[in-house]
Short mmCIF file of C-alpha atoms in Angstrom, two decimals:
data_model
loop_
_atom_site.label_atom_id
_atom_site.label_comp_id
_atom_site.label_asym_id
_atom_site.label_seq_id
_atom_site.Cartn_x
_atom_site.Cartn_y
_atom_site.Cartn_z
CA UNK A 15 10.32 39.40 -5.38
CA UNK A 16 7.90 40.00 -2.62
CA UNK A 17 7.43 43.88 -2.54
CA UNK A 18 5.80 46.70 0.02
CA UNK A 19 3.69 49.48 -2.18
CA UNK A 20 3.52 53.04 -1.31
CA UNK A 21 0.51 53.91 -1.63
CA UNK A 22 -1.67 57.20 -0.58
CA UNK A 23 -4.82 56.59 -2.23
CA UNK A 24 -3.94 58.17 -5.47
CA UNK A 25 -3.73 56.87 -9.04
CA UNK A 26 -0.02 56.89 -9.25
CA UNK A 27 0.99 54.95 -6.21
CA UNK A 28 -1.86 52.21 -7.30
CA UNK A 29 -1.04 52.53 -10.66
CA UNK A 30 2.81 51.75 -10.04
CA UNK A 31 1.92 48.55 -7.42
CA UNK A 32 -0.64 47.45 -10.63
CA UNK A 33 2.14 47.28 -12.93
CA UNK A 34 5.00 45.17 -10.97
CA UNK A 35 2.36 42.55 -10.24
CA UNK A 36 1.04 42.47 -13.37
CA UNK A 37 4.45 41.56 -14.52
CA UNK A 38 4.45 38.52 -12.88
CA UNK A 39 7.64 38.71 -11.78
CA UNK A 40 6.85 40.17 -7.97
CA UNK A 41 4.22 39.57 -5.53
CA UNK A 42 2.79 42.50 -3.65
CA UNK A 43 2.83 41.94 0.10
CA UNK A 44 1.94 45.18 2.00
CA UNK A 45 0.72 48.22 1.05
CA UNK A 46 2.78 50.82 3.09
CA UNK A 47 0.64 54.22 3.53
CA UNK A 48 1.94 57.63 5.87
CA UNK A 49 -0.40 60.13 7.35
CA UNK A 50 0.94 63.30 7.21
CA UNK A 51 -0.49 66.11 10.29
CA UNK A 52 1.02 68.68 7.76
CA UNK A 53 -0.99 69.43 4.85
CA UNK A 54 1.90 71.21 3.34
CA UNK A 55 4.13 67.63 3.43
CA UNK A 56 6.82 67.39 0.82
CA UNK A 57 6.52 63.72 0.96
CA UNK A 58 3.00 62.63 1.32
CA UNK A 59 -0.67 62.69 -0.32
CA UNK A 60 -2.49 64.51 2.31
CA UNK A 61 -6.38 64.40 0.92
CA UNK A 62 -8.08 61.27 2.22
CA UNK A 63 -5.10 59.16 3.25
CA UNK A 64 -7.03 57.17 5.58
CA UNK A 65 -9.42 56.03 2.94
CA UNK A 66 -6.25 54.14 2.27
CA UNK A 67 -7.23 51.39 4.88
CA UNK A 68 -10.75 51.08 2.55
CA UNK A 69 -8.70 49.92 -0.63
CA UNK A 70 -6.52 47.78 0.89
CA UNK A 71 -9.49 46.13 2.69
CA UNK A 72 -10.78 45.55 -1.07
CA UNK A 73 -7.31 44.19 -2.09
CA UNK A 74 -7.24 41.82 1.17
CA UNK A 75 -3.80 43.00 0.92
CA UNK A 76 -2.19 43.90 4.74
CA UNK A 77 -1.36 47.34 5.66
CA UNK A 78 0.73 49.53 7.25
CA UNK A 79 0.02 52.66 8.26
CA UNK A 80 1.55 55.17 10.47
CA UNK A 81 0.97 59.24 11.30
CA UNK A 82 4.10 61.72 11.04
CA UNK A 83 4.31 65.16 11.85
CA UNK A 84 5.71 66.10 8.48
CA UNK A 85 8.30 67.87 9.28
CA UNK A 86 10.61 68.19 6.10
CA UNK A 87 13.60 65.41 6.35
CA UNK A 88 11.86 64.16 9.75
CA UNK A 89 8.84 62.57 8.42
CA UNK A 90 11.90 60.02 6.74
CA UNK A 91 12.24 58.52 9.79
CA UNK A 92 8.44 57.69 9.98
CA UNK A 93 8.88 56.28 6.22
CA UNK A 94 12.10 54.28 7.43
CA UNK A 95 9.89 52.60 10.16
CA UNK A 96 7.33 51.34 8.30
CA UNK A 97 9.57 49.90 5.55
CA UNK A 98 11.86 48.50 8.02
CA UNK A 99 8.19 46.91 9.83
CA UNK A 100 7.46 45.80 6.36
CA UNK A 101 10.93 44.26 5.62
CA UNK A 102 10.57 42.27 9.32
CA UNK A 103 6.85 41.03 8.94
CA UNK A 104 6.28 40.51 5.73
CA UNK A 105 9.96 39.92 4.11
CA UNK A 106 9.82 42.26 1.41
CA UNK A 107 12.74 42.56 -0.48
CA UNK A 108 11.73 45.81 -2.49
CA UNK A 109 9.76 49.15 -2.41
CA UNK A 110 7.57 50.01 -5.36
CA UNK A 111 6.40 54.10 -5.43
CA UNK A 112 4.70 56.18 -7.82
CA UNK A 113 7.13 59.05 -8.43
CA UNK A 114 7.13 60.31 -11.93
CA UNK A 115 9.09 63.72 -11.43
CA UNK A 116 9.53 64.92 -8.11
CA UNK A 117 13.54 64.27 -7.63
CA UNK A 118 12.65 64.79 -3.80
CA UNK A 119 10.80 61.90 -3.80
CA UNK A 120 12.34 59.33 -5.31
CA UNK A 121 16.21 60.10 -4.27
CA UNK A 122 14.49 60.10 -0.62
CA UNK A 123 12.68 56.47 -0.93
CA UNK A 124 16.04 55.19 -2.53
CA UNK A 125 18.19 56.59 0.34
CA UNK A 126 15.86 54.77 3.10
CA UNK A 127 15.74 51.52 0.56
CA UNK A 128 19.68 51.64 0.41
CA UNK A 129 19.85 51.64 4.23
CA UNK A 130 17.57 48.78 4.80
CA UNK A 131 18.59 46.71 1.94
CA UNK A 132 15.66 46.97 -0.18
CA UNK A 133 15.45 47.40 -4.20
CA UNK A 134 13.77 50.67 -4.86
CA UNK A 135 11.35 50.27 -7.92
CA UNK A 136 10.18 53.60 -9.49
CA UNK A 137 7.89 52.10 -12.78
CA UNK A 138 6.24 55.52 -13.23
CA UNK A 139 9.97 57.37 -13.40
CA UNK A 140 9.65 60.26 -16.16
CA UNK A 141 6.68 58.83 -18.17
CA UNK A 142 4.41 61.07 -20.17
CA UNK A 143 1.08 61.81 -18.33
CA UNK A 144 -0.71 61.35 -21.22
CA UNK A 145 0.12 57.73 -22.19
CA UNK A 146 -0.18 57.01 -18.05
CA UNK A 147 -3.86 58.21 -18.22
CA UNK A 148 -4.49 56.57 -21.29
CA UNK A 149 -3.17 53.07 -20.00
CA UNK A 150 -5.07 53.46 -16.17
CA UNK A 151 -8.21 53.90 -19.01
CA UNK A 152 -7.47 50.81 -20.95
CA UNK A 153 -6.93 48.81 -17.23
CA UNK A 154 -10.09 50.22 -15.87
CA UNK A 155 -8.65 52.27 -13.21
CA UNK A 156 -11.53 54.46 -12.12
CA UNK A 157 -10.46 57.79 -10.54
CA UNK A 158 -11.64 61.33 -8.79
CA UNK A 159 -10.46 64.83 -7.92
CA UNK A 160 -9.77 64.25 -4.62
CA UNK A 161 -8.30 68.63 -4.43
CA UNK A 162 -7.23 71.48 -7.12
CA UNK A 163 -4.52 74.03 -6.39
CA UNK A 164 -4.43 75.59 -9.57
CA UNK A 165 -6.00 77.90 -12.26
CA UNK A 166 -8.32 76.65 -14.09
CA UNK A 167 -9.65 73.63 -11.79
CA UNK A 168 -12.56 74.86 -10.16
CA UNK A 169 -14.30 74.13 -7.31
CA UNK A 170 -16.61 72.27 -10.08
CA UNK A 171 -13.48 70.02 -10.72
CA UNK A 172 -13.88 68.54 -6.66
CA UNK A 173 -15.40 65.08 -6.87
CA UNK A 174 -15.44 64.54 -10.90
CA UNK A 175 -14.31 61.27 -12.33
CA UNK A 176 -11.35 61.38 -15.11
CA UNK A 177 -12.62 59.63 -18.10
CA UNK A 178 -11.09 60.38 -21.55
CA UNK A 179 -13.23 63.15 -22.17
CA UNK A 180 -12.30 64.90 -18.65
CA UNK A 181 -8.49 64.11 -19.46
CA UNK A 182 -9.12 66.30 -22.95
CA UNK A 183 -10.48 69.46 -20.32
CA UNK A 184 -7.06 68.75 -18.35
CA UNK A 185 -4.99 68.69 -22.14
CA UNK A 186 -6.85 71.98 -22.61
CA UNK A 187 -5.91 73.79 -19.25
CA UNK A 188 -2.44 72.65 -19.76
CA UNK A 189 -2.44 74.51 -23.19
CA UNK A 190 -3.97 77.46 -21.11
CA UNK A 191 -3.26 77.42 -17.63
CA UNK A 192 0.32 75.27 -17.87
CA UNK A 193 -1.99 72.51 -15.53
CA UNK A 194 0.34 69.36 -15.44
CA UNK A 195 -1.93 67.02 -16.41
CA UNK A 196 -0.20 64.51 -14.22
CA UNK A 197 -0.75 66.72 -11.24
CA UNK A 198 2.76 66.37 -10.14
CA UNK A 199 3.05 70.19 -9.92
CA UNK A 200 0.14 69.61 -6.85
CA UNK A 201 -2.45 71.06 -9.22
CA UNK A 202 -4.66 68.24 -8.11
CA UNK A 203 -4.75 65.46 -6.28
CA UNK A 204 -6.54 61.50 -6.82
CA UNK A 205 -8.77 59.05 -5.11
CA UNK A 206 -8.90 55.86 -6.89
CA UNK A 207 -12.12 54.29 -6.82
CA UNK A 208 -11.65 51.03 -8.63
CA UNK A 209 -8.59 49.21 -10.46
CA UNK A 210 -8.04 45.50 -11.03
CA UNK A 211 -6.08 45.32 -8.00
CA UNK A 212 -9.42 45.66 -6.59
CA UNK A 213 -12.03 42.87 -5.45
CA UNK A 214 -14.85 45.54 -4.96
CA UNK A 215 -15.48 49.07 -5.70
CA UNK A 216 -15.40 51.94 -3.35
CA UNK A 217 -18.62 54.00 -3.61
CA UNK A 218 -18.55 57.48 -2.20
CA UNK A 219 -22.24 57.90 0.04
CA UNK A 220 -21.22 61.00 1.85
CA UNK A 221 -18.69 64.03 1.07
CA UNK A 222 -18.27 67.34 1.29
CA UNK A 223 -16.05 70.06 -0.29
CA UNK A 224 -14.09 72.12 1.74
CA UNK A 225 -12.64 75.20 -0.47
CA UNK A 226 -10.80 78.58 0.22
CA UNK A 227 -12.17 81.25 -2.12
CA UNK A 228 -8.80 83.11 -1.25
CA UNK A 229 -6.53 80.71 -2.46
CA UNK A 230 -8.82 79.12 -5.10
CA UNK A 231 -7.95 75.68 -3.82
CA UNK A 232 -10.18 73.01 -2.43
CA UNK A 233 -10.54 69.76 -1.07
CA UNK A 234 -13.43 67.05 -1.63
CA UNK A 235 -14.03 65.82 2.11
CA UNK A 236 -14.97 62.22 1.66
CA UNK A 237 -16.76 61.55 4.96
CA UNK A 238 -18.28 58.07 4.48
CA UNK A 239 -17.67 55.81 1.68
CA UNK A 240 -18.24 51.44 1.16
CA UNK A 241 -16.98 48.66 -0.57
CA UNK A 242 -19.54 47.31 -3.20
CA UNK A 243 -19.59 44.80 -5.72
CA UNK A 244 -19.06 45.97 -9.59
CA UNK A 245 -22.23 45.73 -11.24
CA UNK A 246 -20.51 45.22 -14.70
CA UNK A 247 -16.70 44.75 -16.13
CA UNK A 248 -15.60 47.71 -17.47
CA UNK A 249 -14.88 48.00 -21.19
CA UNK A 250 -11.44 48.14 -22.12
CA UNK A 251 -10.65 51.48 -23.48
CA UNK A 252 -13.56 53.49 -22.45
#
């Protein structure tokens, strides 16, 4: 089944499009990514969307990606384009997203897939966080902080890498601070830097953080970043 990903730049949308073609059993033909102007969206990854066009570039995988205002239940229609522009030029016959608890989400993507006659796949739907992280570890998904909206992440937080021993910090403010460790709550948000569906690495040469001592929330600012080759497979399970 030749299927469009949703993607924003995060792990969860990469991680989900990972999985189906892993199976073997569907072939990933776009990658399908919306800019939202509102960085209070319901729908969409704001942070660093249009680092989006980078990964793809290092999956030599077409993409399609279009601005909305994000205006709640408008910003559909924007969705409903591009999937309906992916169905035409690329004849997918499915939709594969990362949701793993936001019922807003996923009922949303299955109403647009229902009108055009596309299978909505959800492979993330209601899995633990935990055993997510500790798989994207295992496949050699490397990931940032991309932005924290919560207590307990730190500006310090902006720009780190989640390894196994960073996850263990996020266990801990969960314990403490009720953090999701998933950061489906919007406690934090992810840039992926590397996974298998990669052919190169993104390296991050210039950023910036951009955070509001008020609200205790921030934003890493990536402002230039390359594709470059991996110097070395990573081991499995590190």
């Amino acid at each position: 089944m030749r299927l469009a990903a949703l993607v924003s730049g995060g792990k969860d949308g990469l991680y989900a499009a990972y999985l189906t073609s892993k199976s073997g059993e569907s072939e990933l033909s776009v990658m399908v990514a919306i800019k939202s102007l509102n960085p209070e969206s319901y729908m969409y990854h704001v942070p660093n969307i249009d680092l989006v066009k980078l990964q793809a570039e290092t999956m030599q995988t077409p993409l399609i990606f279009r601005e909305t205002f994000g205006v709640k239940e408008d910003e559909l229609s924007d969705l409903k384009a591009a999937l309906a522009e992916a169905k035409s030029t690329y004849g997918v016959e499915g939709v594969v997203s990362g949701a793993i608890y936001s019922n807003y989400q996923k009922t949303r993507i299955e109403g647009i897939c229902a009108e055009l006659g596309l299978k909505s796949l959800s492979p993330l739907w209601k899995r633990n966080p935990g055993e997510l992280w500790n798989e994207m570890f295992d496949a050699g998904f490397e990931v940032l902080i991309s932005a924290v909206a919560a207590d307990g992440l730190t500006e310090d937080w902006l720009g780190r890498t989640v390894d196994r021993n960073t996850f263990k910090e996020l266990c801990d403010l969960h314990n403490t601070c009720y953090v999701c460790t998933g950061g489906e709550g919007g406690e934090f948000e992810t840039f992926v830097t590397y996974c298998p569906l990669f052919k190169e690495k993104i390296t991050i040469e210039e950023s910036r953080n951009a955070w509001d001592q008020q609200t205790i929330s921030g934003q890493l600012i990536i402002e230039k970043a390359a594709r470059t080759p991996r110097l070395s497979e990573p081991t499995v399970g590190s």
